[in-house]
Amino acid sequence: MALALTGCACAQAITPRGTAPLSGTGTEGRGHGTLKSGDAFAPTNTSKGRQTMPFSEGKWVSISAFEKVPDDEERLIDDMHTLLQEKMAKDYPPGQTKRDAHPKNLACLQAEFIVEPHIPAELKEGIFASGLTYPAWVRISSSSGKIQSDEVKDLRGFAIKLMGVKGERFERHNEEQETQDFILISYPTMPLGTVKLFHEAVYYSIKWSPLVFFSRLVLSGNIHILNELRKAPENQTSPLDIRYWSTTPYLCGTDHAVKYSLVPTTSLKSTLPPKLTDHYLTENMEKHLATNEASFDFMVQVQTDPGRMPVEDAGVEWSEKESPCIKVATLRIPPQSFRTKEREELAEDLSFSPAHSLIEHRPIGGINRARVEIYRRLSEFRHKQNDTQLREPRK
């Protein structure tokens, strides 16, 4: 997850050492409900028209009716790509280049994604159109841009790659032919939720220091963003115990903008060790999966109010009181041994992107438009530096 959260790396600079762990990112306080087939949604945007806009390689890409693209976005995206690639080249020698964010792999797990047979008709698009089961790979990671001990508070990433997915593909930087990726993190919003804010974070943090960026946030009256960056990192018991969110929106068909969430449903829960260690998160998952499976409800949240549920600002949380999450699938992770050389190599070889998608689930919004451009370029750079090939797994 290349652009995943520069802000989380910055957040460590403003998180006091010794602070007591915050409460877990579970389901408490964030209730979700279910709807039966035939239940109606409030209308959002039923226009099926598309606009087109150029990107830096001279190609044109369609823009959904939910999106509004700022005039300077292409320049900001190009600039972020240049800055991040230069940083990767500086930080890692050839042959040892890691991802620019989420470089620490906590687990690479085999899973299956079981689509519910009975979901609301409005959501029966793409992979949700029929109750199929897809084999999947899951990469669980720490968000920080540098590999560090698990005892350091951080966000966790949860990337899912479904295989054997047939259908029309999203048209931009989608080199994989039969996959569907879902990219989630352990916080409901991306505090730096616009391309402009993300560009400022990348530019000032790399060219100057995170403190310069923090000062700019304070002077511009965005102290609430600093508070979000401080709250987001945690010491979790296990990545299998906590909830995840997509933070960014996607289409469901042509008429609905949605976000995704992953809610743990396994009764077995891990505990924090008496002393946090460098790899306690991986060790807790290893203990869990030695004899027990892990499972999650995969949820969809539909945009019901474009004003209060914006597409172009991933820093705004969509209220689950206004639009409850709806279960559309189960993610099942069977017992397995995953601390092997082969799994480590696979975790490095796999590439995850919002662009790896069917057209029915295409990514929308500024942060996703930036991700689609930057993820692909940085992935190509990383694989070239390491003399490895981009790898699409097959079921």
PDB file of N, CA and C in Angstrom, residues 3 5-7 10 75-87 100 192 194-214 216 374:
ATOM      1  N   LEU A   3       0.712   4.658  -0.914  1.00  0.00           N
ATOM      2  CA  LEU A   3       0.425   6.000  -0.413  1.00  0.00           C
ATOM      3  C   LEU A   3      -0.297   5.952   0.925  1.00  0.00           C
ATOM      4  N   LEU A   5      -0.450   5.834   4.392  1.00  0.00           N
ATOM      5  CA  LEU A   5      -0.642   6.899   5.369  1.00  0.00           C
ATOM      6  C   LEU A   5       0.691   7.515   5.747  1.00  0.00           C
ATOM      7  N   THR A   6       1.158   8.472   4.949  1.00  0.00           N
ATOM      8  CA  THR A   6       2.322   9.235   5.347  1.00  0.00           C
ATOM      9  C   THR A   6       2.058   9.890   6.694  1.00  0.00           C
ATOM     10  N   GLY A   7       0.813  10.256   6.909  1.00  0.00           N
ATOM     11  CA  GLY A   7       0.450  10.904   8.157  1.00  0.00           C
ATOM     12  C   GLY A   7       0.686  10.042   9.366  1.00  0.00           C
ATOM     13  N   CYS A  10       4.175  10.370  10.349  1.00  0.00           N
ATOM     14  CA  CYS A  10       4.321  11.674  10.986  1.00  0.00           C
ATOM     15  C   CYS A  10       3.769  11.663  12.401  1.00  0.00           C
ATOM     16  N   ARG A  75      -0.773  17.614 -11.428  1.00  0.00           N
ATOM     17  CA  ARG A  75       0.560  18.107 -11.046  1.00  0.00           C
ATOM     18  C   ARG A  75       0.947  17.612  -9.652  1.00  0.00           C
ATOM     19  N   LEU A  76       0.005  17.661  -8.712  1.00  0.00           N
ATOM     20  CA  LEU A  76       0.290  17.233  -7.347  1.00  0.00           C
ATOM     21  C   LEU A  76       0.606  15.739  -7.296  1.00  0.00           C
ATOM     22  N   ILE A  77      -0.124  14.944  -8.070  1.00  0.00           N
ATOM     23  CA  ILE A  77       0.118  13.501  -8.095  1.00  0.00           C
ATOM     24  C   ILE A  77       1.494  13.199  -8.683  1.00  0.00           C
ATOM     25  N   ASP A  78       1.834  13.856  -9.784  1.00  0.00           N
ATOM     26  CA  ASP A  78       3.147  13.658 -10.385  1.00  0.00           C
ATOM     27  C   ASP A  78       4.259  14.036  -9.417  1.00  0.00           C
ATOM     28  N   ASP A  79       4.066  15.133  -8.700  1.00  0.00           N
ATOM     29  CA  ASP A  79       5.080  15.601  -7.753  1.00  0.00           C
ATOM     30  C   ASP A  79       5.245  14.605  -6.613  1.00  0.00           C
ATOM     31  N   MET A  80       4.128  14.066  -6.084  1.00  0.00           N
ATOM     32  CA  MET A  80       4.227  13.073  -5.008  1.00  0.00           C
ATOM     33  C   MET A  80       4.956  11.824  -5.478  1.00  0.00           C
ATOM     34  N   HIS A  81       4.649  11.378  -6.686  1.00  0.00           N
ATOM     35  CA  HIS A  81       5.346  10.205  -7.210  1.00  0.00           C
ATOM     36  C   HIS A  81       6.844  10.439  -7.260  1.00  0.00           C
ATOM     37  N   THR A  82       7.258  11.599  -7.749  1.00  0.00           N
ATOM     38  CA  THR A  82       8.686  11.902  -7.847  1.00  0.00           C
ATOM     39  C   THR A  82       9.343  11.924  -6.471  1.00  0.00           C
ATOM     40  N   LEU A  83       8.698  12.594  -5.521  1.00  0.00           N
ATOM     41  CA  LEU A  83       9.256  12.696  -4.169  1.00  0.00           C
ATOM     42  C   LEU A  83       9.371  11.322  -3.510  1.00  0.00           C
ATOM     43  N   LEU A  84       8.325  10.507  -3.629  1.00  0.00           N
ATOM     44  CA  LEU A  84       8.329   9.201  -2.968  1.00  0.00           C
ATOM     45  C   LEU A  84       9.332   8.246  -3.616  1.00  0.00           C
ATOM     46  N   GLN A  85       9.447   8.309  -4.940  1.00  0.00           N
ATOM     47  CA  GLN A  85      10.409   7.427  -5.605  1.00  0.00           C
ATOM     48  C   GLN A  85      11.838   7.836  -5.252  1.00  0.00           C
ATOM     49  N   GLU A  86      12.096   9.124  -5.194  1.00  0.00           N
ATOM     50  CA  GLU A  86      13.428   9.592  -4.796  1.00  0.00           C
ATOM     51  C   GLU A  86      13.750   9.143  -3.375  1.00  0.00           C
ATOM     52  N   LYS A  87      12.769   9.183  -2.494  1.00  0.00           N
ATOM     53  CA  LYS A  87      12.982   8.745  -1.115  1.00  0.00           C
ATOM     54  C   LYS A  87      13.268   7.251  -1.059  1.00  0.00           C
ATOM     55  N   ASP A 100       7.060   1.951  -0.093  1.00  0.00           N
ATOM     56  CA  ASP A 100       7.253   3.264   0.529  1.00  0.00           C
ATOM     57  C   ASP A 100       6.421   3.403   1.791  1.00  0.00           C
ATOM     58  N   LEU A 192      -5.490  12.729   6.453  1.00  0.00           N
ATOM     59  CA  LEU A 192      -5.052  13.564   5.332  1.00  0.00           C
ATOM     60  C   LEU A 192      -5.870  13.142   4.120  1.00  0.00           C
ATOM     61  N   THR A 194      -7.436  14.573   1.453  1.00  0.00           N
ATOM     62  CA  THR A 194      -7.486  15.130   0.103  1.00  0.00           C
ATOM     63  C   THR A 194      -6.105  15.061  -0.523  1.00  0.00           C
ATOM     64  N   VAL A 195      -6.060  15.119  -1.840  1.00  0.00           N
ATOM     65  CA  VAL A 195      -4.772  15.081  -2.534  1.00  0.00           C
ATOM     66  C   VAL A 195      -3.914  16.278  -2.132  1.00  0.00           C
ATOM     67  N   LYS A 196      -4.517  17.431  -1.964  1.00  0.00           N
ATOM     68  CA  LYS A 196      -3.765  18.633  -1.567  1.00  0.00           C
ATOM     69  C   LYS A 196      -3.106  18.434  -0.204  1.00  0.00           C
ATOM     70  N   LEU A 197      -3.863  17.930   0.781  1.00  0.00           N
ATOM     71  CA  LEU A 197      -3.296  17.699   2.107  1.00  0.00           C
ATOM     72  C   LEU A 197      -2.210  16.635   2.069  1.00  0.00           C
ATOM     73  N   PHE A 198      -2.448  15.585   1.310  1.00  0.00           N
ATOM     74  CA  PHE A 198      -1.460  14.519   1.234  1.00  0.00           C
ATOM     75  C   PHE A 198      -0.188  15.011   0.568  1.00  0.00           C
ATOM     76  N   HIS A 199      -0.347  15.835  -0.458  1.00  0.00           N
ATOM     77  CA  HIS A 199       0.828  16.388  -1.127  1.00  0.00           C
ATOM     78  C   HIS A 199       1.635  17.240  -0.163  1.00  0.00           C
ATOM     79  N   GLU A 200       0.954  18.057   0.643  1.00  0.00           N
ATOM     80  CA  GLU A 200       1.670  18.886   1.609  1.00  0.00           C
ATOM     81  C   GLU A 200       2.412  18.028   2.624  1.00  0.00           C
ATOM     82  N   ALA A 201       1.770  16.954   3.089  1.00  0.00           N
ATOM     83  CA  ALA A 201       2.419  16.062   4.052  1.00  0.00           C
ATOM     84  C   ALA A 201       3.662  15.423   3.451  1.00  0.00           C
ATOM     85  N   VAL A 202       3.542  14.921   2.219  1.00  0.00           N
ATOM     86  CA  VAL A 202       4.679  14.282   1.567  1.00  0.00           C
ATOM     87  C   VAL A 202       5.795  15.295   1.321  1.00  0.00           C
ATOM     88  N   TYR A 203       5.430  16.456   0.762  1.00  0.00           N
ATOM     89  CA  TYR A 203       6.441  17.454   0.398  1.00  0.00           C
ATOM     90  C   TYR A 203       7.207  17.968   1.619  1.00  0.00           C
ATOM     91  N   TYR A 204       6.475  18.457   2.614  1.00  0.00           N
ATOM     92  CA  TYR A 204       7.146  19.069   3.756  1.00  0.00           C
ATOM     93  C   TYR A 204       7.839  18.041   4.641  1.00  0.00           C
ATOM     94  N   SER A 205       7.302  16.828   4.730  1.00  0.00           N
ATOM     95  CA  SER A 205       7.935  15.799   5.555  1.00  0.00           C
ATOM     96  C   SER A 205       9.230  15.295   4.924  1.00  0.00           C
ATOM     97  N   ILE A 206       9.262  15.214   3.591  1.00  0.00           N
ATOM     98  CA  ILE A 206      10.458  14.723   2.911  1.00  0.00           C
ATOM     99  C   ILE A 206      11.475  15.840   2.704  1.00  0.00           C
ATOM    100  N   LYS A 207      11.023  16.994   2.229  1.00  0.00           N
ATOM    101  CA  LYS A 207      11.945  18.087   1.920  1.00  0.00           C
ATOM    102  C   LYS A 207      12.408  18.835   3.167  1.00  0.00           C
ATOM    103  N   TRP A 208      11.580  18.850   4.205  1.00  0.00           N
ATOM    104  CA  TRP A 208      11.918  19.589   5.421  1.00  0.00           C
ATOM    105  C   TRP A 208      11.876  18.641   6.607  1.00  0.00           C
ATOM    106  N   SER A 209      10.754  18.602   7.326  1.00  0.00           N
ATOM    107  CA  SER A 209      10.579  17.652   8.424  1.00  0.00           C
ATOM    108  C   SER A 209       9.101  17.597   8.772  1.00  0.00           C
ATOM    109  N   PRO A 210       8.643  16.523   9.438  1.00  0.00           N
ATOM    110  CA  PRO A 210       7.228  16.468   9.833  1.00  0.00           C
ATOM    111  C   PRO A 210       6.801  17.656  10.668  1.00  0.00           C
ATOM    112  N   LEU A 211       7.722  18.199  11.470  1.00  0.00           N
ATOM    113  CA  LEU A 211       7.374  19.333  12.331  1.00  0.00           C
ATOM    114  C   LEU A 211       6.960  20.554  11.511  1.00  0.00           C
ATOM    115  N   VAL A 212       7.571  20.727  10.351  1.00  0.00           N
ATOM    116  CA  VAL A 212       7.181  21.844   9.480  1.00  0.00           C
ATOM    117  C   VAL A 212       5.744  21.651   9.004  1.00  0.00           C
ATOM    118  N   PHE A 213       5.421  20.413   8.628  1.00  0.00           N
ATOM    119  CA  PHE A 213       4.048  20.139   8.193  1.00  0.00           C
ATOM    120  C   PHE A 213       3.067  20.337   9.343  1.00  0.00           C
ATOM    121  N   PHE A 214       3.425  19.868  10.561  1.00  0.00           N
ATOM    122  CA  PHE A 214       2.539  20.044  11.713  1.00  0.00           C
ATOM    123  C   PHE A 214       2.290  21.526  11.979  1.00  0.00           C
ATOM    124  N   ARG A 216       2.329  23.944   9.833  1.00  0.00           N
ATOM    125  CA  ARG A 216       1.425  24.463   8.814  1.00  0.00           C
ATOM    126  C   ARG A 216      -0.026  24.086   9.126  1.00  0.00           C
ATOM    127  N   ILE A 374       0.069   6.408  -8.444  1.00  0.00           N
ATOM    128  CA  ILE A 374       1.341   6.286  -7.732  1.00  0.00           C
ATOM    129  C   ILE A 374       1.660   4.840  -7.383  1.00  0.00           C
TER     130      ILE A 374
END
